[in-house]
CSV table of C-alpha atoms in Angstrom, one decimal:
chain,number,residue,atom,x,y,z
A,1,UNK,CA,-91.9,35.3,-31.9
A,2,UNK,CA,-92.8,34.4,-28.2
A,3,UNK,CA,-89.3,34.0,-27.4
A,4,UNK,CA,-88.2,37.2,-28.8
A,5,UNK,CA,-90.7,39.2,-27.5
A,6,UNK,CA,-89.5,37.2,-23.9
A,7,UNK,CA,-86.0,38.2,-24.9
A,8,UNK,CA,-86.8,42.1,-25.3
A,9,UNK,CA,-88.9,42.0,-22.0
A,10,UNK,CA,-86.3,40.7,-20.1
A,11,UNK,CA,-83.8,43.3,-21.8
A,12,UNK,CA,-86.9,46.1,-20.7
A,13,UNK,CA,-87.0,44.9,-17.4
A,14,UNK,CA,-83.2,45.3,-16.6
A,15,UNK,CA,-83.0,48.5,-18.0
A,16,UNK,CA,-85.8,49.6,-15.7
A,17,UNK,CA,-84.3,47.8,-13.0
A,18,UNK,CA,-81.1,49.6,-13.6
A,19,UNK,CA,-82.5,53.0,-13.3
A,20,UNK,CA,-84.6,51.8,-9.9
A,21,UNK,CA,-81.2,50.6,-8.7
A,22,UNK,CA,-79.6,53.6,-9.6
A,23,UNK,CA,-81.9,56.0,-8.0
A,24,UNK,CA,-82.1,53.8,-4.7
A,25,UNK,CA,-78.5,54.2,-4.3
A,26,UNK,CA,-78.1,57.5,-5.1
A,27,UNK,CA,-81.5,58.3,-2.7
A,28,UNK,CA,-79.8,56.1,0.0
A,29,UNK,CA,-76.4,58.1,-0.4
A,30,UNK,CA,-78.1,61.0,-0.2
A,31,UNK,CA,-80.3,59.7,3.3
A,32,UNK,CA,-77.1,59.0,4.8
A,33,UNK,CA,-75.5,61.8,4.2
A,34,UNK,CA,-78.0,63.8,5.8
A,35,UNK,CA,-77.7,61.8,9.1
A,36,UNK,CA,-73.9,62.1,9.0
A,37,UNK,CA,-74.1,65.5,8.6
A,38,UNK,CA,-76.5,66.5,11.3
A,39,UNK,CA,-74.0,64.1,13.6
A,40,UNK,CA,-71.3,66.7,12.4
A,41,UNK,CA,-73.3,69.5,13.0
A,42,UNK,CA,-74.1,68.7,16.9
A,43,UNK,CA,-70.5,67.5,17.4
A,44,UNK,CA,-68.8,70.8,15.9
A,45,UNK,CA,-71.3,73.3,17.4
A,46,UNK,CA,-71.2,71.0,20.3
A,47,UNK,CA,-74.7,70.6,21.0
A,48,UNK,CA,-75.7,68.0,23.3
A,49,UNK,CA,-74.4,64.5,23.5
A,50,UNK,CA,-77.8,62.9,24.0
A,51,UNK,CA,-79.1,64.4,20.8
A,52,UNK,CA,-75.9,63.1,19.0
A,53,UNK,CA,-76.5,59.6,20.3
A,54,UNK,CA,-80.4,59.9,19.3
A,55,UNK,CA,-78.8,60.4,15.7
A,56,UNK,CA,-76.4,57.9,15.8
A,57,UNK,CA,-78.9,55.2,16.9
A,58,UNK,CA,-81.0,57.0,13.9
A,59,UNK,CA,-78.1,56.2,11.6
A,60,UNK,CA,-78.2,53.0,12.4
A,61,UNK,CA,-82.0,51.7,12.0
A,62,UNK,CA,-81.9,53.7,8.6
A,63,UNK,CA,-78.7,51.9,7.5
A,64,UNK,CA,-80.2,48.4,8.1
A,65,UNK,CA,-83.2,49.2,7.2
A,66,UNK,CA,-80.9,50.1,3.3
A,67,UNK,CA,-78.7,47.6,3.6
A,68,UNK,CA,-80.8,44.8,2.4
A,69,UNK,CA,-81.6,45.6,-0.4
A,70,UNK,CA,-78.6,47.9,-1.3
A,71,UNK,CA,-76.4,44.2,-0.8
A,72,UNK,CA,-78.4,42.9,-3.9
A,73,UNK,CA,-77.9,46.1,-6.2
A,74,UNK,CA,-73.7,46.9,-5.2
A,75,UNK,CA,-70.6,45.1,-4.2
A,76,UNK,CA,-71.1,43.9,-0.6
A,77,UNK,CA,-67.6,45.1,0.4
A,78,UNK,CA,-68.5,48.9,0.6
A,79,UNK,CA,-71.4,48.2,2.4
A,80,UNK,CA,-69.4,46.0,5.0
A,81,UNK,CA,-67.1,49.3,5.5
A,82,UNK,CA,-70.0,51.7,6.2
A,83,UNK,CA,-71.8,48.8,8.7
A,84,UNK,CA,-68.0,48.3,10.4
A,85,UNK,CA,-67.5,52.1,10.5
A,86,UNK,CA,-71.5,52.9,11.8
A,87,UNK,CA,-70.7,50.2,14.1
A,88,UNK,CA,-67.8,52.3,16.2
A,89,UNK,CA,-69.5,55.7,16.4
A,90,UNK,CA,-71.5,55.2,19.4
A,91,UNK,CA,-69.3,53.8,21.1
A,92,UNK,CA,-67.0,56.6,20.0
A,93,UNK,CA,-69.7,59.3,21.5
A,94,UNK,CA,-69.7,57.6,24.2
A,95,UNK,CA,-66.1,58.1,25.3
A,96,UNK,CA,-66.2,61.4,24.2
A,97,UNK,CA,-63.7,60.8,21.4
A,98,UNK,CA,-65.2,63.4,19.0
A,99,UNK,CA,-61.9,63.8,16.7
A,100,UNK,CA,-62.1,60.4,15.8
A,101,UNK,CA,-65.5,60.3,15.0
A,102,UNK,CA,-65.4,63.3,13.1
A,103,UNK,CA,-62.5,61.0,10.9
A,104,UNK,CA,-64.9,57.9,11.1
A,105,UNK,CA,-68.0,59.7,9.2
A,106,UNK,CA,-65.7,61.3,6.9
A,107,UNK,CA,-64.6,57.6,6.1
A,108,UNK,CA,-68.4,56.4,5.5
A,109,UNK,CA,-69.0,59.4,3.8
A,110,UNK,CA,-66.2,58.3,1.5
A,111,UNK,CA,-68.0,54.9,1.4
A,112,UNK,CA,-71.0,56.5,0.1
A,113,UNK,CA,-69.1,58.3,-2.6
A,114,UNK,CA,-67.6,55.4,-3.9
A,115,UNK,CA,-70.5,53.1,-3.7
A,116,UNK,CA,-72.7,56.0,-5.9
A,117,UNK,CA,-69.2,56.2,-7.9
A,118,UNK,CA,-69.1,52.8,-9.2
A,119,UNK,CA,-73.2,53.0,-10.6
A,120,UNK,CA,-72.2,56.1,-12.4
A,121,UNK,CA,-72.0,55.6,-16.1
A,122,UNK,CA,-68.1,57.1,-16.6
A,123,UNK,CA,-65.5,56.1,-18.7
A,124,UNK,CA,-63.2,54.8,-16.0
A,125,UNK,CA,-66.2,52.5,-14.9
A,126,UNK,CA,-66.9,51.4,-18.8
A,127,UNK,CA,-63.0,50.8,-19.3
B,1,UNK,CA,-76.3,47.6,-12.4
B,2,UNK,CA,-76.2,50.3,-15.3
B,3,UNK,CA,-72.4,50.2,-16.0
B,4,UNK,CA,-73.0,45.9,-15.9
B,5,UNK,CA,-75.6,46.2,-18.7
B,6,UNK,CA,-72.8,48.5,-21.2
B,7,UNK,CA,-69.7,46.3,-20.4
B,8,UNK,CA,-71.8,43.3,-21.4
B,9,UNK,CA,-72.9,44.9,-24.2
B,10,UNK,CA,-69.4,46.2,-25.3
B,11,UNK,CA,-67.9,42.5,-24.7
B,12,UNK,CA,-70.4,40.6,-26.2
B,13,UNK,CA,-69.6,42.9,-29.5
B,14,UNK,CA,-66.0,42.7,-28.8
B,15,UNK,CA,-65.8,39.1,-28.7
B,16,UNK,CA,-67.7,38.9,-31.6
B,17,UNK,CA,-65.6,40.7,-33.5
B,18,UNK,CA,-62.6,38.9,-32.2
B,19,UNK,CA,-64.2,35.6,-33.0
B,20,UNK,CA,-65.2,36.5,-36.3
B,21,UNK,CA,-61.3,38.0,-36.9
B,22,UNK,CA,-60.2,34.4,-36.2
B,23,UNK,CA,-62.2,32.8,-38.7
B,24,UNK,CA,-63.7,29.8,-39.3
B,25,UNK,CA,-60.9,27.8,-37.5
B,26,UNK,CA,-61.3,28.7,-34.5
B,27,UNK,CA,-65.6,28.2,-34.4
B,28,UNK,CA,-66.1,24.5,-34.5
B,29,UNK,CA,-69.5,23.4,-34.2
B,30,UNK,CA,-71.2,26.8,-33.1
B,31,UNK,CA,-72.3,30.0,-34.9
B,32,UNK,CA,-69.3,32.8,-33.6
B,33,UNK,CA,-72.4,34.2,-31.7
B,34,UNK,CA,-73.4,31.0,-29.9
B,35,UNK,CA,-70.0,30.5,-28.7
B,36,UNK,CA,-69.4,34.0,-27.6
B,37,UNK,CA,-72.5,33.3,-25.8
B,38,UNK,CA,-71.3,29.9,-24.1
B,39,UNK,CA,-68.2,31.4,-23.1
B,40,UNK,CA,-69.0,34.5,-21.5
B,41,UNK,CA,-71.6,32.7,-19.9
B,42,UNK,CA,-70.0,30.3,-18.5
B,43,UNK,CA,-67.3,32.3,-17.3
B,44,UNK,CA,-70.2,34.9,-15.7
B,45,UNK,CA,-71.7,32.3,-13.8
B,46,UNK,CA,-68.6,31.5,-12.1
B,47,UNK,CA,-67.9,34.7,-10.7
B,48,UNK,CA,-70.5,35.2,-8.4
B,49,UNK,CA,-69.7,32.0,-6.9
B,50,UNK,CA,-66.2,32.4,-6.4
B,51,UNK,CA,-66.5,36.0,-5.3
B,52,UNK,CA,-68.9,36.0,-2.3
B,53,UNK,CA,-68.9,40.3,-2.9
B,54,UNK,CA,-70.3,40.7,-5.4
B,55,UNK,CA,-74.3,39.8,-5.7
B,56,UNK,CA,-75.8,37.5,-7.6
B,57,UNK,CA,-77.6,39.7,-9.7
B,58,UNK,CA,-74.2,40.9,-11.3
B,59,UNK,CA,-74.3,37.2,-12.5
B,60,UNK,CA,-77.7,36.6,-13.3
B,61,UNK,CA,-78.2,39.8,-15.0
B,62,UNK,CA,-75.5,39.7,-17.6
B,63,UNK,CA,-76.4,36.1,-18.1
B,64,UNK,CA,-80.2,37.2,-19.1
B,65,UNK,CA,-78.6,40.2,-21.6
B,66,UNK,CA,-76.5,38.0,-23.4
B,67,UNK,CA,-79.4,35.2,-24.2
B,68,UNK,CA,-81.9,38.0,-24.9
B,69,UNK,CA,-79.1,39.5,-27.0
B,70,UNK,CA,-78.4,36.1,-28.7
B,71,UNK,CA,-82.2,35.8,-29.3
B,72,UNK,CA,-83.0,39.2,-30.9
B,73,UNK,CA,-79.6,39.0,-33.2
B,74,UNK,CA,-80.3,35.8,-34.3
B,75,UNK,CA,-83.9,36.8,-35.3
B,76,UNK,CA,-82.8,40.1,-37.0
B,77,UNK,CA,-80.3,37.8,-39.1
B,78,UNK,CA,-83.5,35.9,-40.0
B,79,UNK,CA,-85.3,39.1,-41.1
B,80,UNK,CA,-81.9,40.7,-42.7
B,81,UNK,CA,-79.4,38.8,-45.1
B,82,UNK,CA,-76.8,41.1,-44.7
B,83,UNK,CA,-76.6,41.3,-41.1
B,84,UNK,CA,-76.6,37.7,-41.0
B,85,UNK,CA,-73.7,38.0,-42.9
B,86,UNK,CA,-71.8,40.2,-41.3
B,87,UNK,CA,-72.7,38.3,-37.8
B,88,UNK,CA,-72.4,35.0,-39.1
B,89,UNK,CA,-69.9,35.3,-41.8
B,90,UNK,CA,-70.7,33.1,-45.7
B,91,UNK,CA,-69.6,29.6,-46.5
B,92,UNK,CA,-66.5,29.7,-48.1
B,93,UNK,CA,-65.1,27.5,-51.7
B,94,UNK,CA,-62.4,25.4,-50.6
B,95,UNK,CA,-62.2,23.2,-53.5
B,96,UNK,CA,-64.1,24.2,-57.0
B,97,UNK,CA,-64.1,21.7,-59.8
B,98,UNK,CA,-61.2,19.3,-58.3
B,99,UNK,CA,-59.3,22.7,-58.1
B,100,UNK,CA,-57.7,24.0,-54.4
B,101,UNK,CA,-59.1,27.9,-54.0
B,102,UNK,CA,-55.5,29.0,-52.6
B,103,UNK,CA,-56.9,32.1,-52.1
B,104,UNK,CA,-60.1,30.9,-49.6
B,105,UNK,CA,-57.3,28.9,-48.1
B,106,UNK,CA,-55.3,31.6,-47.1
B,107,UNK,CA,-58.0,34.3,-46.1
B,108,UNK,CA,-59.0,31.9,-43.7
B,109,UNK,CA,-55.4,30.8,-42.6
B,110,UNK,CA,-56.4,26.9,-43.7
B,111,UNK,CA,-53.3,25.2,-44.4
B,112,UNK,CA,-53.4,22.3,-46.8
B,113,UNK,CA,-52.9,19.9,-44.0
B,114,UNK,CA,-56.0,21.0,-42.0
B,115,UNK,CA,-58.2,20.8,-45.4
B,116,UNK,CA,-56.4,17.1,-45.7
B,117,UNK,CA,-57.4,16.7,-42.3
B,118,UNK,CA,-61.4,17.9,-42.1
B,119,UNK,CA,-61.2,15.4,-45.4
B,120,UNK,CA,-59.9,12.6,-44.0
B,121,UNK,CA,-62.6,13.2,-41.1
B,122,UNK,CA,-65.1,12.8,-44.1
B,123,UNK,CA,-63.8,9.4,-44.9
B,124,UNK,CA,-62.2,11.1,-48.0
B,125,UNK,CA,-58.4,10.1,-48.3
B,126,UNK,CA,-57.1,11.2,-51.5
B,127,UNK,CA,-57.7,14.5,-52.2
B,128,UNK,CA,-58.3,14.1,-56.1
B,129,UNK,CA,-61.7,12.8,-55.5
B,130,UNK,CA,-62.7,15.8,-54.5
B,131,UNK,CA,-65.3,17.9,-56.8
B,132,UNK,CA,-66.4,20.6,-54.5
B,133,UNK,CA,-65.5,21.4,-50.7
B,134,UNK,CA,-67.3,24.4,-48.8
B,135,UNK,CA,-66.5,25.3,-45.2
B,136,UNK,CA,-69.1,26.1,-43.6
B,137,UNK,CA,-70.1,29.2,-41.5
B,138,UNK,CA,-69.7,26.8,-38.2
B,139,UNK,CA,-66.8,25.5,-39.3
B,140,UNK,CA,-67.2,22.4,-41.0
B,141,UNK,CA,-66.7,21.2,-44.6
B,142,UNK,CA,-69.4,19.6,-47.1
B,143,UNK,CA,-67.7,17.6,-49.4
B,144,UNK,CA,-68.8,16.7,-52.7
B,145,UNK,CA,-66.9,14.0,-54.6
B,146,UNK,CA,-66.0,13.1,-58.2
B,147,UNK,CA,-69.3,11.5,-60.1
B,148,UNK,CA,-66.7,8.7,-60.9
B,149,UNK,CA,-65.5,8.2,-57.4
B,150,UNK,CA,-68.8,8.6,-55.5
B,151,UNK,CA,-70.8,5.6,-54.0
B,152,UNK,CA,-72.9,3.7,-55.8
B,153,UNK,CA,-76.7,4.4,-55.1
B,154,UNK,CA,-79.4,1.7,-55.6
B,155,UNK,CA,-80.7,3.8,-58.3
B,156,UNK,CA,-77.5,3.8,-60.2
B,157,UNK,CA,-77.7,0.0,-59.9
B,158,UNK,CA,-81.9,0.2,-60.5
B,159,UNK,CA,-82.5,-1.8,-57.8
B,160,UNK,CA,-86.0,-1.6,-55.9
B,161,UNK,CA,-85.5,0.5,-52.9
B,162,UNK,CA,-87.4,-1.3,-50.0
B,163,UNK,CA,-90.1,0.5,-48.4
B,164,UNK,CA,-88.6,-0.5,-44.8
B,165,UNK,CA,-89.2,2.5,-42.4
B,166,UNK,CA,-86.9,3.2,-39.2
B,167,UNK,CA,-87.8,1.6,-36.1
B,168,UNK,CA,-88.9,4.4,-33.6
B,169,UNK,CA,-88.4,3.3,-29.3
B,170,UNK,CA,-91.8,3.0,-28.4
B,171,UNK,CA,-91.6,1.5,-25.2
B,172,UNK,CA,-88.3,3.6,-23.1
B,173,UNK,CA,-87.7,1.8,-19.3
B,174,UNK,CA,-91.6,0.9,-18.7
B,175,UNK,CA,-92.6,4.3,-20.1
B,176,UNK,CA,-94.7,4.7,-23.4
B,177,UNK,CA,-93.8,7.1,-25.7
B,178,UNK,CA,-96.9,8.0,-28.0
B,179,UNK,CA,-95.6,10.5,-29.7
B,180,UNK,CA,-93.4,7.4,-31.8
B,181,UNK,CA,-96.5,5.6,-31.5
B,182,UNK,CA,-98.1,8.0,-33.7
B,183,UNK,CA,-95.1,8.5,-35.8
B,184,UNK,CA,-95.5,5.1,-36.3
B,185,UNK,CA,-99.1,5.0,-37.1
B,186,UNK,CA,-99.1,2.4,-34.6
B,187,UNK,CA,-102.1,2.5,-31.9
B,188,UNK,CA,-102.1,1.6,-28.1
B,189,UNK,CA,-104.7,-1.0,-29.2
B,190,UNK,CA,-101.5,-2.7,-31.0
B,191,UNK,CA,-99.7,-2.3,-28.1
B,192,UNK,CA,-101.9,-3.9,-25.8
B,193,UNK,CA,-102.2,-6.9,-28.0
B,194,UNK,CA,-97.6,-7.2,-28.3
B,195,UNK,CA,-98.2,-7.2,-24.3
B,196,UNK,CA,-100.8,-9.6,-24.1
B,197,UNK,CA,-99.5,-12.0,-26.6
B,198,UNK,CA,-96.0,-11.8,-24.8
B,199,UNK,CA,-97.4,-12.0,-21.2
B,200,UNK,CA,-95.4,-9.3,-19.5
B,201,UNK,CA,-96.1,-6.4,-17.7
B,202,UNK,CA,-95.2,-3.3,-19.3
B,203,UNK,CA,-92.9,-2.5,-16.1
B,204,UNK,CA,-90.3,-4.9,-17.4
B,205,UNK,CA,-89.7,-4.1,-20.6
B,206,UNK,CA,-86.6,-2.2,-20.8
B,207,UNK,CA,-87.2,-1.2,-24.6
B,208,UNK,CA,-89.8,-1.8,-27.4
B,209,UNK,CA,-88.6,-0.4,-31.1
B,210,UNK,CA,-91.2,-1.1,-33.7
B,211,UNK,CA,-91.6,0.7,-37.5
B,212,UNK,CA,-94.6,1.7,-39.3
B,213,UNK,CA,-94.9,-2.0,-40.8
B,214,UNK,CA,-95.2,-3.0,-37.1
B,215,UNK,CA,-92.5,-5.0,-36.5
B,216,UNK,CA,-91.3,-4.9,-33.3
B,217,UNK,CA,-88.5,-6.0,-31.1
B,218,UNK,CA,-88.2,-6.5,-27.2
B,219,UNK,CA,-85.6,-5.8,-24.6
B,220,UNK,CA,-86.3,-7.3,-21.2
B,221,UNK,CA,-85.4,-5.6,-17.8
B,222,UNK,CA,-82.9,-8.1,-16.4
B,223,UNK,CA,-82.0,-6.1,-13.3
């Protein structure tokens, strides 16, 4: 009887941690995706740079701050794209090279997408 | 982690069912369950360490569903008969009154040479002697022979059975074991005295087997 009631704990506690897993990747997509956008936002309306790079260096404390713990709850390859692509938009700013950027937070933007995508309970993620 | 918990799920039943579509055959020594269990888990623990991407809680996770599935379905086929047997399957008549049971034989694709086979394996070598044979949910076959060609018991023969117990290993490598002491209604007292009387130290003796008459026998360490 111990071991059952062990068994459907352990079955309890997954579930749980399933929908904590879900919701931290979904809130962390969501974080993200904020900071991204408010880096488009300056760089369209042209606002300036200094505020861009305040974001930017804002993106990337948040992101490690996630990463951590999103590299135990989702496949650590996404999370090596967004890092790699985070990685190249300051120095992006820097040069001025705002098309590209614009193309490089699209990309993690993908990133996000996908890495929300996979925890989604879909039929072309059950099958 | 959400879409890891339903494929697991959806395998484990799968596999099942695949398992139990095989038939008997194919189980060996296990329950279908247990070895759906051993090979997905198996095969689960590899892939976190062959793939460095994906985290080890993909591994551990599925792992911990499966035995906690295991666990809960082999309790309900405690509490329920009917789920045990659709889980577990029934034994199976092979062989009813000296007769083959083509039938049985053939819903559970057992060719005549395999039942020859799994009776040769029970030291049974002409199949005429044969009274009964089951296969068994796991697999295996019980065997009951022909009254006239079965072995001879000492009550068939009224002899006095002797009232000689097994020996238990009392003394494993240096280490007592006191649970077999007790099992053999044997004492530490009586142990103490085999040690004394035989003058050695309890550190070299490799193995001491006695029964519940007390009779003993000694292995010394030699290296």
């Amino acid at each position: 009887m111990k071991t059952l009631y062990t068994a459907i704990s352990i079955l309890i506690f997954i579930l749980l941690f399933s929908i904590f897993s879900f919701n931290y990747i979904s809130k962390s997509k969501e974080e993200i995706t904020n900071i991204l956008n408010s880096i488009e936002n300056n760089i369209t309306k042209k606002e300036n740079i200094e505020n861009t790079k305040i974001n930017i260096k804002y993106l990337e404390e948040q992101w490690q701050k996630k990463e951590n713990l999103l590299s135990i709850l989702t496949k650590h390859e996404i999370l090596d794209n967004i890092r790699t692509n985070i990685s190249t938009l300051m120095p992006l700013i820097e040069n001025q090279e705002n098309g590209i950027l614009l193309s490089e937070i699209k990309k993690i933007k993908t990133y996000l997408i996908m890495m929300i995508d996979e925890e989604k309970i879909s039929f072309k993620n059950l099958l | 982690m959400t879409i890891i918990i339903y494929r697991t799920i959806m395998l484990y039943i799968i596999i099942i069912i695949a398992f139990k579509m095989m038939g008997k055959r194919q189980v060996g020594e296990l329950q279908p369950s247990e070895l759906v269990i051993t090979i997905m888990v198996s095969n689960i623990a590899a892939l976190p360490i062959e793939n460095m991407n994906i985290p080890l809680l993909s591994g551990i996770f599925p792992i911990l569903i499966l035995v906690s599935f295991e666990i809960i379905f082999s309790f309900i086929c405690l509490k329920k008969p009917k789920f045990r047997k659709m889980i577990t399957g029934s034994p199976a008549i092979l062989i009813l009154d000296g007769k083959i049971q083509q039938q049985n034989l053939l819903n559970l694709r057992f060719t005549l040479e395999d039942l020859i086979e799994e009776l040769r394996l029970k030291d049974v070598f002409d199949i005429s002697e044969v009274d009964s044979c089951i296969i068994e949910t796991n697999g295996k076959i019980s065997v009951y022979k022909k009254q006239e060609k079965d072995v001879v018991t000492k009550e068939d023969l009224q002899i006095e059975p002797s009232t000689k117990k097994p020996s238990f290993p009392i003394i494993v490598d240096g280490e007592i074991n006191k649970i077999n002491l007790g099992y053999c209604n044997l004492t530490e007292k009586w142990l103490n005295n085999i040690i004394e009387e035989k003058q050695i130290d309890i550190k070299n003796i490799f193995l001491l087997t006695a029964d519940a008459q007390g009779q003993y026998k000694i292995v010394k360490r030699e290296i």
